[in-house]
Amino acid sequence: MAKTIETVEAALSGPTPGQVLRGRIFGHRGLMFGGVVLAAICIVALLAPVLAPHDPYSQNLLARMQPPVWFDKGTWDHPLGTDHLGRDYLSRLIYGARISLLIGGVAALISGLIGTLMGVAAGYFGGKVDTVVTFIINVRLAMPVVLVALAVVAVFGGSLQVVILVLGLLLWDRFAVVMRSSTQQLRSMEYVNAARAIGCSTSRIVFSEIMPNIVNSLIVVVTLEMAHAILLEAALSFLGLGVQPPTPSWGLMVAEGKKMLLFEPWLIAIPGVALFVLVLVINLLGDGLRDVSAPENRN
Amino acid sequence: MIYTLKRLGLAILVALAVSMLSFTLLHLSGDPASAIAGESATDADIAAIRAFYGFDRPLIVQYADWLFSALRGDFGESYYFQLPVAQLIGDRLSITMTLGICGITFAILTAVPLGVAAAVRPNSMIDRVALFISVMGQAMPSFWFGLVLVVIFSIKFRLLPPSGTDGWQNFVMPTVVLGYYAMPAIMRLTRAGMLDVLSADYVRTARAKGASEMRVMFKHALRNAIIPVVSLSAVQMGFMLGGSIVVESIFALHGAGYLAWESIGRNDLPTVQALILIFALFYIVFTFLSDLLNAWLDPRMRVG
């Protein structure tokens, strides 16, 4: 008898919201794949000094352009071969993950701060603030990103810090657009009105009523912009106006391999595939997070 | 009419702000005079160059001077070529425009049919293929995709020239690379729009009154779903022209983007300055057109 009641109760109560969310996360293939691979890349980047078989900067002119191990002449000493200066390609690839993740992460952080601040202010206050922010967003969208980034890096010199700062200061537009419209939708919600009615300060309303409700879309934009920043850095470095040699940036590795395109196409294939995989898993993670946080938008 | 004027005013203000920003940014760089003079120049040489180009005047005066000349189509003289910038750019722009038009055409011709097919049978094989293609396109670095195409079509099969600006063959790979870059967004929007429209009442009504499936698809559904796609394409076109700098430099296609890349390397400020403004104007004009197009196609938008 007692057992029957328990069963009925279990059937009635169903899974808790936490269980539902966990079920959705673990049941989403793209999200799981993206998350696991991205985590693996992050671990490899963190453990680079331990995992890299060689120093990514040490040159060996006697062992130049050795092919990867799956070619006839490849050896396990350099599993992905060596580049035109005899540097171990695998080690450079591993250290390159650090560069890409660092640039993607910090640039997304800077642009996220700028964009969220502007977007939330525009959405919450409306009126003149909104007009001004919308205008600034329009101006930013009209600036050709690649061209402006190249010109600024040329002026201030291509160090890691400059590239991160330039990308962070250029890529906030999507944050501002998304945060603005999300905040606008929330502004007239009953609980926001209620908070205002009981006399909450603006900062309290923004931080405890608005922010928790837009953090989902914020995370999705963070992933998108991180991927965007990584691709842009690679493009800038490829064009010679990003991170400078001998830093092992993946974009730079493709540029250096381009000279040997005719005979050694694997030199561009390896860093290119690495870039592709990193951006792909970040995008999959972002798409997955969007699906999970708002299942009604799944299509 | 009021809507058009408002949009136009906004577009002009945005263009002004962009020109001001880029001017300040480039002139903050320190001393353009010593960059032109080179490393072996004496102080007197640098001072002479500074006076010749007017770098000793306040920035705001230099900007006003530049802006009023630019409005008359005079962008100054290139430091490197010693030629009027307007003439230099004019020759190159047609190549970039051709590339942009080919690219957007390629993108639309692949994205729209794929998006429609995906929406007609959600979760089918074709839907998955379409999703796969768009996810790939978003993650593929365009410069790398370009090089891969060169390896396959120029080196392996010797079908297409790897670089240069001699004939239509030179435009094939750049078109594919640039088009593929713009394609995922257009495809996703077509698919989402079609899904929306196909569940609308008027589509059900059309089916109920016995319209053929073809007629329902093209006359009723696609015509409505295509509105946002048209305006997105215009915006993408503006973006693509700005992004053509990467594609043009991979294939050494001598368009405005390639010129921009070279000029940045040569410290050729007037040319870079003019190109930033022109690429920004492209974007502004295309968004303006897309706004008007939207308002014309969908009267509800005219209120905004």
XYZ file of C-alpha atoms in Angstrom:
603
model
C 0.000 0.000 0.000
C 2.688 2.451 1.065
C 4.603 1.538 -2.028
C 1.674 2.425 -4.301
C 1.366 5.854 -2.728
C 5.053 6.494 -3.254
C 4.783 5.500 -6.898
C 1.795 7.748 -7.416
C 3.557 10.623 -5.719
C 6.642 10.120 -7.844
C 4.521 10.030 -10.977
C 2.653 13.169 -9.971
C 5.651 15.256 -8.951
C 7.668 14.342 -12.037
C 11.250 15.494 -12.537
C 12.399 18.655 -10.811
C 13.275 21.692 -12.951
C 16.943 20.957 -12.293
C 16.526 17.428 -13.626
C 14.713 18.732 -16.702
C 17.523 21.192 -17.403
C 20.202 18.575 -16.866
C 18.283 16.203 -19.124
C 18.119 18.839 -21.838
C 21.812 19.661 -21.546
C 22.976 16.060 -21.632
C 20.453 15.174 -24.323
C 21.644 17.890 -26.700
C 24.274 16.334 -28.944
C 25.734 19.554 -30.369
C 26.005 21.121 -26.949
C 27.686 18.070 -25.422
C 30.103 17.648 -28.322
C 30.977 21.344 -28.363
C 31.386 21.517 -24.602
C 33.555 18.419 -24.311
C 35.869 19.290 -27.205
C 36.190 22.907 -26.087
C 37.033 21.749 -22.564
C 39.647 19.401 -24.004
C 41.213 22.239 -26.035
C 41.261 24.450 -22.936
C 43.003 21.720 -20.928
C 45.574 21.199 -23.677
C 46.202 24.961 -23.776
C 46.596 25.167 -20.006
C 48.945 22.205 -19.889
C 50.930 23.337 -22.934
C 54.335 23.335 -21.160
C 53.745 19.749 -20.034
C 52.185 18.388 -23.228
C 54.298 20.068 -25.903
C 57.131 17.715 -26.894
C 59.482 20.575 -27.839
C 59.991 24.286 -27.277
C 57.686 26.040 -29.810
C 60.341 28.674 -30.475
C 63.497 26.597 -30.755
C 64.722 26.400 -34.338
C 66.635 23.556 -35.887
C 67.781 24.367 -39.378
C 68.977 20.797 -39.893
C 65.461 19.462 -39.456
C 63.432 21.851 -41.612
C 60.048 20.948 -43.100
C 59.925 17.389 -41.891
C 56.540 15.945 -42.837
C 54.050 14.678 -40.243
C 54.246 11.113 -39.020
C 51.643 9.749 -41.468
C 53.909 10.543 -44.403
C 56.707 8.094 -45.318
C 59.456 10.367 -44.069
C 57.674 11.406 -40.865
C 59.054 10.458 -37.460
C 57.500 10.270 -34.008
C 60.028 12.812 -32.801
C 57.958 15.463 -34.622
C 54.450 13.945 -34.907
C 53.125 16.900 -36.965
C 56.447 17.614 -38.648
C 58.463 20.832 -38.511
C 58.040 24.209 -40.195
C 60.391 26.187 -42.456
C 62.632 27.025 -39.482
C 62.674 23.501 -38.090
C 60.329 24.293 -35.199
C 58.181 21.427 -33.955
C 54.713 21.908 -35.488
C 52.785 20.064 -32.778
C 54.325 22.224 -30.058
C 53.499 25.372 -31.977
C 49.958 24.138 -32.517
C 49.526 23.468 -28.782
C 50.899 26.872 -27.784
C 48.782 28.450 -30.545
C 45.647 27.230 -28.762
C 46.656 29.485 -25.871
C 46.889 32.513 -28.162
C 43.520 31.870 -29.795
C 41.706 31.168 -26.515
C 43.318 34.147 -24.799
C 42.399 36.500 -27.616
C 38.889 35.111 -27.988
C 38.238 35.137 -24.246
C 39.623 38.555 -23.337
C 38.271 40.279 -26.454
C 34.802 38.838 -25.760
C 35.100 39.998 -22.136
C 35.986 43.584 -23.104
C 33.390 43.820 -25.845
C 30.834 42.123 -23.578
C 31.352 44.753 -20.883
C 31.049 47.647 -23.324
C 28.130 46.204 -25.273
C 26.134 45.050 -22.241
C 26.541 48.390 -20.509
C 25.360 50.268 -23.581
C 22.604 47.844 -24.482
C 21.113 47.628 -20.980
C 21.278 51.400 -20.538
C 19.547 51.965 -23.886
C 16.904 49.327 -23.234
C 16.183 50.366 -19.654
C 16.170 54.146 -19.929
C 14.870 54.434 -23.502
C 14.312 57.945 -24.845
C 17.417 60.036 -25.451
C 19.795 57.398 -24.093
C 18.344 54.912 -26.539
C 18.663 57.333 -29.457
C 22.308 58.011 -28.659
C 23.221 54.335 -28.164
C 21.407 53.308 -31.350
C 23.339 55.958 -33.229
C 26.663 54.734 -31.810
C 25.748 51.164 -32.774
C 24.960 52.342 -36.316
C 28.300 54.118 -36.561
C 30.149 51.058 -35.329
C 28.325 48.789 -37.807
C 29.250 51.092 -40.666
C 32.967 50.870 -39.882
C 34.580 48.106 -41.954
C 35.955 45.945 -39.119
C 38.815 44.217 -40.916
C 40.052 47.410 -42.517
C 39.876 49.491 -39.336
C 41.491 46.735 -37.255
C 44.318 46.384 -39.786
C 44.899 50.144 -39.887
C 44.919 50.505 -36.106
C 47.228 47.529 -35.606
C 49.554 48.982 -38.256
C 49.633 52.238 -36.332
C 50.108 50.880 -32.822
C 52.177 47.822 -33.673
C 51.112 44.192 -33.698
C 51.466 42.976 -30.144
C 49.097 40.545 -28.469
C 47.771 43.313 -26.209
C 47.031 45.676 -29.101
C 45.222 42.976 -31.086
C 43.100 41.989 -28.077
C 42.257 45.606 -27.305
C 41.374 46.455 -30.907
C 39.094 43.431 -31.245
C 37.523 44.091 -27.838
C 36.808 47.692 -28.773
C 35.378 46.756 -32.179
C 33.213 43.689 -31.564
C 30.688 44.952 -28.994
C 27.920 45.668 -31.506
C 26.071 42.367 -31.189
C 26.156 42.562 -27.390
C 24.633 46.030 -27.500
C 21.934 45.048 -30.010
C 20.885 41.867 -28.210
C 21.061 43.308 -24.685
C 19.094 46.354 -25.766
C 16.183 44.383 -27.160
C 16.186 41.876 -24.268
C 16.112 44.692 -21.716
C 13.350 46.478 -23.615
C 11.199 43.374 -23.378
C 11.790 43.124 -19.626
C 11.417 46.796 -18.811
C 7.636 46.730 -18.597
C 7.374 43.299 -16.945
C 5.225 43.224 -13.828
C 8.019 42.227 -11.494
C 10.158 45.120 -12.724
C 7.249 47.501 -12.186
C 6.715 46.003 -8.755
C 10.365 46.524 -7.849
C 10.086 50.107 -9.008
C 6.862 50.588 -7.044
C 8.395 49.460 -3.757
C 11.172 51.970 -4.327
C 14.134 49.865 -5.457
C 17.060 51.844 -6.781
C 17.864 51.718 -10.491
C 21.050 49.753 -9.882
C 19.155 47.210 -7.810
C 16.499 46.775 -10.472
C 19.130 46.388 -13.168
C 21.324 43.965 -11.246
C 18.754 41.824 -9.466
C 15.703 42.002 -11.729
C 17.003 42.577 -15.268
C 20.463 40.983 -15.364
C 19.452 37.499 -14.156
C 16.877 37.373 -16.944
C 19.169 38.388 -19.780
C 22.181 36.370 -18.730
C 21.125 33.457 -20.972
C 21.218 35.483 -24.154
C 24.395 37.165 -22.897
C 26.178 33.802 -22.692
C 25.077 32.910 -26.218
C 26.451 36.196 -27.574
C 29.701 35.655 -25.630
C 30.290 32.372 -27.470
C 29.451 33.911 -30.857
C 31.754 36.864 -30.336
C 34.533 34.679 -28.985
C 34.424 32.675 -32.206
C 34.275 35.904 -34.211
C 37.322 37.347 -32.398
C 39.333 34.151 -32.913
C 38.581 34.159 -36.655
C 39.395 37.847 -36.956
C 42.687 37.520 -35.105
C 43.645 34.665 -37.396
C 42.746 36.756 -40.448
C 44.709 39.771 -39.164
C 47.738 37.636 -38.354
C 47.424 35.941 -41.733
C 47.547 39.351 -43.421
C 50.667 40.172 -41.406
C 49.029 42.855 -39.265
C 48.055 40.898 -36.208
C 50.146 38.959 -33.759
C 53.759 39.094 -34.944
C 56.266 36.252 -35.485
C 57.632 34.197 -33.820
C 54.430 33.938 -31.740
C 52.722 30.648 -32.645
C 49.383 32.107 -33.749
C 47.412 29.730 -35.961
C 46.661 32.469 -38.484
C 50.355 33.280 -38.664
C 51.198 29.605 -39.129
C 48.863 29.474 -42.142
C 50.541 32.609 -43.527
C 54.004 31.097 -43.088
C 52.874 27.816 -44.640
C 51.398 29.679 -47.613
C 54.878 30.136 -49.071
C 55.277 26.364 -49.234
C 51.747 25.795 -50.548
C 52.934 24.067 -53.683
C 54.991 21.319 -52.054
C 53.870 21.070 -48.446
C 50.118 21.707 -48.278
C 49.933 20.047 -44.823
C 51.666 23.145 -43.409
C 48.468 25.142 -43.938
C 46.098 22.201 -43.477
C 47.049 21.543 -39.836
C 46.622 25.024 -38.290
C 43.601 25.630 -40.531
C 41.856 22.510 -39.288
C 42.719 23.496 -35.706
C 41.111 26.918 -36.213
C 38.104 25.381 -37.880
C 37.567 22.857 -35.078
C 37.947 25.465 -32.324
C 35.491 27.885 -33.923
C 33.111 25.051 -34.778
C 32.918 23.725 -31.214
C 32.465 27.212 -29.771
C 29.598 27.820 -32.223
C 28.049 24.424 -31.434
C 28.253 25.237 -27.730
C 26.597 28.615 -28.322
C 23.823 27.172 -30.517
C 23.263 24.412 -27.963
C 23.048 26.856 -25.067
C 20.494 28.864 -27.005
C 18.377 25.762 -27.640
C 18.559 24.656 -24.029
C 17.782 28.030 -22.507
C 14.907 28.753 -24.899
C 13.510 25.503 -26.272
C 10.634 27.344 -27.935
C 13.136 28.974 -30.328
C 14.573 25.692 -31.372
C 13.846 26.342 -35.006
C 8.344 60.398 -47.389
C 9.079 61.523 -43.835
C 10.399 58.044 -43.180
C 12.768 58.283 -46.147
C 14.044 61.700 -45.087
C 14.600 60.526 -41.517
C 16.563 57.503 -42.707
C 18.564 59.649 -45.094
C 19.436 62.132 -42.358
C 20.529 59.310 -40.090
C 22.643 57.780 -42.854
C 24.439 61.086 -43.451
C 25.095 61.572 -39.736
C 26.505 58.055 -39.456
C 28.776 58.670 -42.452
C 30.051 61.885 -40.883
C 30.730 60.186 -37.563
C 32.604 57.336 -39.249
C 34.754 59.715 -41.243
C 35.559 61.750 -38.135
C 36.434 58.669 -36.103
C 38.661 57.110 -38.710
C 40.391 60.413 -39.371
C 41.193 60.914 -35.690
C 42.257 57.309 -35.265
C 44.720 57.420 -38.139
C 46.142 60.813 -37.208
C 46.632 59.829 -33.592
C 49.288 57.502 -34.868
C 51.992 59.991 -34.064
C 53.825 61.726 -36.812
C 52.863 60.915 -40.399
C 55.589 63.286 -41.602
C 58.437 61.198 -40.221
C 56.792 58.086 -41.659
C 56.771 59.631 -45.121
C 60.277 61.026 -44.798
C 61.741 57.647 -43.943
C 64.407 56.744 -41.434
C 67.361 58.662 -42.845
C 65.573 62.047 -42.962
C 66.895 65.026 -41.048
C 64.742 67.148 -38.747
C 64.620 69.867 -41.391
C 63.282 67.400 -43.988
C 60.565 66.281 -41.622
C 59.621 69.861 -40.804
C 59.405 70.655 -44.523
C 57.160 67.651 -45.174
C 55.019 68.566 -42.198
C 54.486 72.056 -43.564
C 53.939 70.779 -47.120
C 51.138 68.383 -46.148
C 49.783 70.712 -43.469
C 50.344 68.338 -40.544
C 51.311 71.292 -38.365
C 47.736 72.592 -38.302
C 45.218 71.616 -35.588
C 43.581 68.237 -36.217
C 40.113 69.737 -36.533
C 41.279 72.101 -39.292
C 42.926 69.215 -41.126
C 39.721 67.210 -40.810
C 37.494 70.024 -42.074
C 39.868 70.583 -44.962
C 39.904 66.892 -45.840
C 36.127 66.563 -45.505
C 35.332 69.480 -47.810
C 37.738 68.232 -50.444
C 36.325 64.707 -50.055
C 32.807 66.031 -50.653
C 34.056 67.370 -53.969
C 35.514 63.942 -54.753
C 39.078 64.990 -54.007
C 40.681 62.638 -51.504
C 44.144 64.134 -51.725
C 47.220 62.560 -53.210
C 48.587 59.133 -52.394
C 51.941 59.386 -50.608
C 53.153 56.265 -52.331
C 51.973 56.619 -55.924
C 51.988 60.432 -56.065
C 48.634 60.148 -57.810
C 45.218 61.492 -56.857
C 43.609 58.946 -54.523
C 40.258 59.264 -56.288
C 41.782 58.117 -59.569
C 43.688 55.302 -57.860
C 40.561 53.973 -56.145
C 38.254 54.483 -59.108
C 40.179 51.909 -61.140
C 40.028 49.345 -58.344
C 36.454 49.807 -57.173
C 34.873 48.200 -60.210
C 36.740 44.969 -59.448
C 35.581 44.949 -55.845
C 32.019 45.738 -56.927
C 32.077 42.917 -59.485
C 33.364 40.545 -56.833
C 30.712 41.724 -54.369
C 27.875 41.276 -56.863
C 29.115 37.821 -57.933
C 29.544 36.854 -54.278
C 26.077 37.893 -53.153
C 24.520 36.269 -56.236
C 26.313 33.031 -55.444
C 25.212 33.270 -51.816
C 21.555 33.891 -52.661
C 21.423 31.260 -55.389
C 22.702 28.600 -53.005
C 21.107 29.822 -49.766
C 17.503 30.403 -50.833
C 16.794 27.055 -52.549
C 18.567 25.218 -49.743
C 16.693 27.161 -47.067
C 13.335 26.552 -48.754
C 14.046 22.851 -49.218
C 15.097 22.584 -45.575
C 11.953 24.341 -44.355
C 9.609 22.231 -46.485
C 10.867 19.062 -44.804
C 12.192 19.960 -41.357
C 14.537 17.399 -39.803
C 14.826 15.530 -43.092
C 18.096 14.609 -44.748
C 18.158 17.818 -46.786
C 17.530 19.894 -43.655
C 20.490 18.260 -41.978
C 22.716 18.795 -45.010
C 21.694 22.459 -45.129
C 22.443 22.881 -41.428
C 25.784 21.135 -41.867
C 26.761 23.421 -44.756
C 25.845 26.544 -42.808
C 27.652 25.423 -39.629
C 30.748 24.647 -41.715
C 30.550 28.035 -43.399
C 30.403 29.860 -40.089
C 33.455 28.094 -38.687
C 35.694 28.082 -41.758
C 38.289 30.867 -41.792
C 37.769 32.458 -45.218
C 41.492 32.956 -45.883
C 42.085 29.282 -45.205
C 39.142 28.163 -47.339
C 40.626 30.243 -50.158
C 43.998 28.533 -49.823
C 42.358 25.099 -49.777
C 40.569 25.951 -53.032
C 43.898 27.075 -54.506
C 45.523 23.778 -53.538
C 42.682 21.774 -55.083
C 41.754 23.731 -58.207
C 44.996 25.509 -59.088
C 47.729 23.151 -57.959
C 46.157 19.727 -58.171
C 43.799 19.987 -61.134
C 45.217 23.150 -62.731
C 41.736 24.360 -63.596
C 41.839 27.919 -62.288
C 44.569 30.543 -61.914
C 45.667 30.937 -58.259
C 46.020 34.720 -58.453
C 45.812 37.757 -60.673
C 43.104 39.868 -62.304
C 43.236 38.820 -65.940
C 39.875 37.274 -66.720
C 36.675 35.778 -65.410
C 38.572 32.680 -64.257
C 40.237 34.843 -61.609
C 36.866 35.630 -60.090
C 35.584 32.068 -59.658
C 37.333 31.112 -56.412
C 37.049 34.555 -54.762
C 33.318 34.516 -55.540
C 32.881 31.117 -53.910
C 34.881 32.121 -50.816
C 33.108 35.440 -50.367
C 29.708 33.960 -51.176
C 30.147 31.088 -48.756
C 30.967 33.625 -46.072
C 27.633 35.398 -46.590
C 25.581 32.292 -47.267
C 24.886 30.752 -43.796
C 23.046 33.803 -42.434
C 20.870 34.062 -45.560
C 20.082 30.360 -45.509
C 19.121 30.328 -41.844
C 16.848 33.320 -42.304
C 15.184 31.799 -45.392
C 14.570 28.564 -43.517
C 13.198 30.288 -40.414
C 11.021 32.599 -42.500
C 9.621 29.729 -44.582
C 8.862 27.676 -41.470
C 6.987 30.646 -40.046
C 5.039 31.345 -43.191
C 4.182 27.712 -43.942
C 2.261 27.490 -40.673
C 0.410 30.754 -41.354
C -3.353 30.836 -41.879
C -3.202 32.167 -45.416
C -1.060 29.242 -46.521
C -3.581 26.844 -45.024
C -6.358 28.769 -46.784
C -4.490 28.578 -50.084
C -4.101 24.836 -49.683
C -7.755 24.491 -48.659
C -9.043 26.274 -51.738
C -7.094 23.784 -53.799
C -4.083 25.773 -54.993
C -1.331 23.557 -56.336
C 1.645 22.912 -54.072
C 3.906 24.865 -56.445
C 1.560 27.828 -56.321
C 1.324 27.701 -52.529
C 5.106 27.545 -52.222
C 6.037 30.317 -54.610
C 3.033 32.632 -54.762
C 1.957 32.507 -51.132
C 4.814 31.323 -48.970
C 8.122 32.346 -50.525
C 6.906 35.822 -51.462
C 6.306 36.613 -47.822
C 9.279 34.764 -46.418
C 11.667 36.465 -48.819
C 11.105 40.015 -47.488
C 13.558 39.840 -44.575
C 15.957 37.847 -46.778
C 16.088 40.655 -49.317
C 16.989 43.223 -46.701
C 19.510 40.925 -45.033
C 21.147 40.383 -48.417
C 21.560 44.108 -48.884
C 23.198 44.403 -45.469
C 25.379 41.358 -46.151
C 26.482 42.967 -49.397
C 27.784 45.940 -47.429
C 29.569 43.629 -45.015
C 31.028 41.573 -47.844
C 32.561 44.547 -49.586
C 34.291 45.378 -46.310
C 35.387 41.763 -45.943
C 36.660 41.502 -49.511
C 40.022 42.798 -48.252
C 40.921 39.298 -47.009
C 39.685 37.503 -50.118
C 41.327 39.939 -52.522
C 44.661 39.606 -50.783
C 44.617 35.794 -50.910
C 43.997 35.750 -54.637
C 45.969 38.939 -55.400
C 42.849 40.308 -57.040
C 43.689 43.950 -57.601
C 40.541 45.515 -56.215
C 39.977 48.181 -53.597
C 40.429 45.720 -50.723
C 43.836 44.662 -51.999
C 44.752 48.319 -52.424
C 43.682 48.952 -48.815
C 45.892 46.143 -47.552
C 48.891 47.371 -49.552
C 48.314 50.978 -48.536
C 48.197 50.103 -44.840
C 51.546 48.378 -45.235
C 52.938 51.439 -47.017
C 51.645 53.938 -44.460
C 49.724 55.632 -47.255
C 47.309 57.573 -45.034
C 45.195 59.427 -47.641
C 44.449 56.184 -49.485
C 43.572 54.249 -46.308
C 41.465 57.157 -45.107
C 39.503 57.338 -48.346
C 39.014 53.568 -48.504
C 37.648 53.348 -44.952
C 35.163 56.081 -45.816
C 34.176 54.420 -49.090
C 33.660 50.979 -47.538
C 31.631 52.607 -44.747
C 29.565 54.437 -47.369
C 28.884 51.140 -49.135
C 27.531 49.689 -45.921
C 25.494 52.826 -45.179
C 24.018 52.970 -48.686
C 23.102 49.282 -48.675
C 21.456 49.456 -45.225
C 19.602 52.576 -46.328
C 18.372 50.790 -49.457
C 17.393 47.780 -47.397
C 15.389 49.982 -45.018
C 13.567 51.583 -47.937
C 12.993 48.226 -49.572
C 11.584 46.894 -46.328
C 9.262 49.837 -45.934
C 8.109 49.473 -49.517
C 7.481 45.739 -49.203
C 5.981 45.894 -45.739
C 4.025 49.070 -44.939
C 3.966 48.229 -41.221
C 7.679 49.108 -41.059
C 7.089 52.716 -42.141
C 6.019 53.765 -38.678
C 9.405 53.182 -37.040
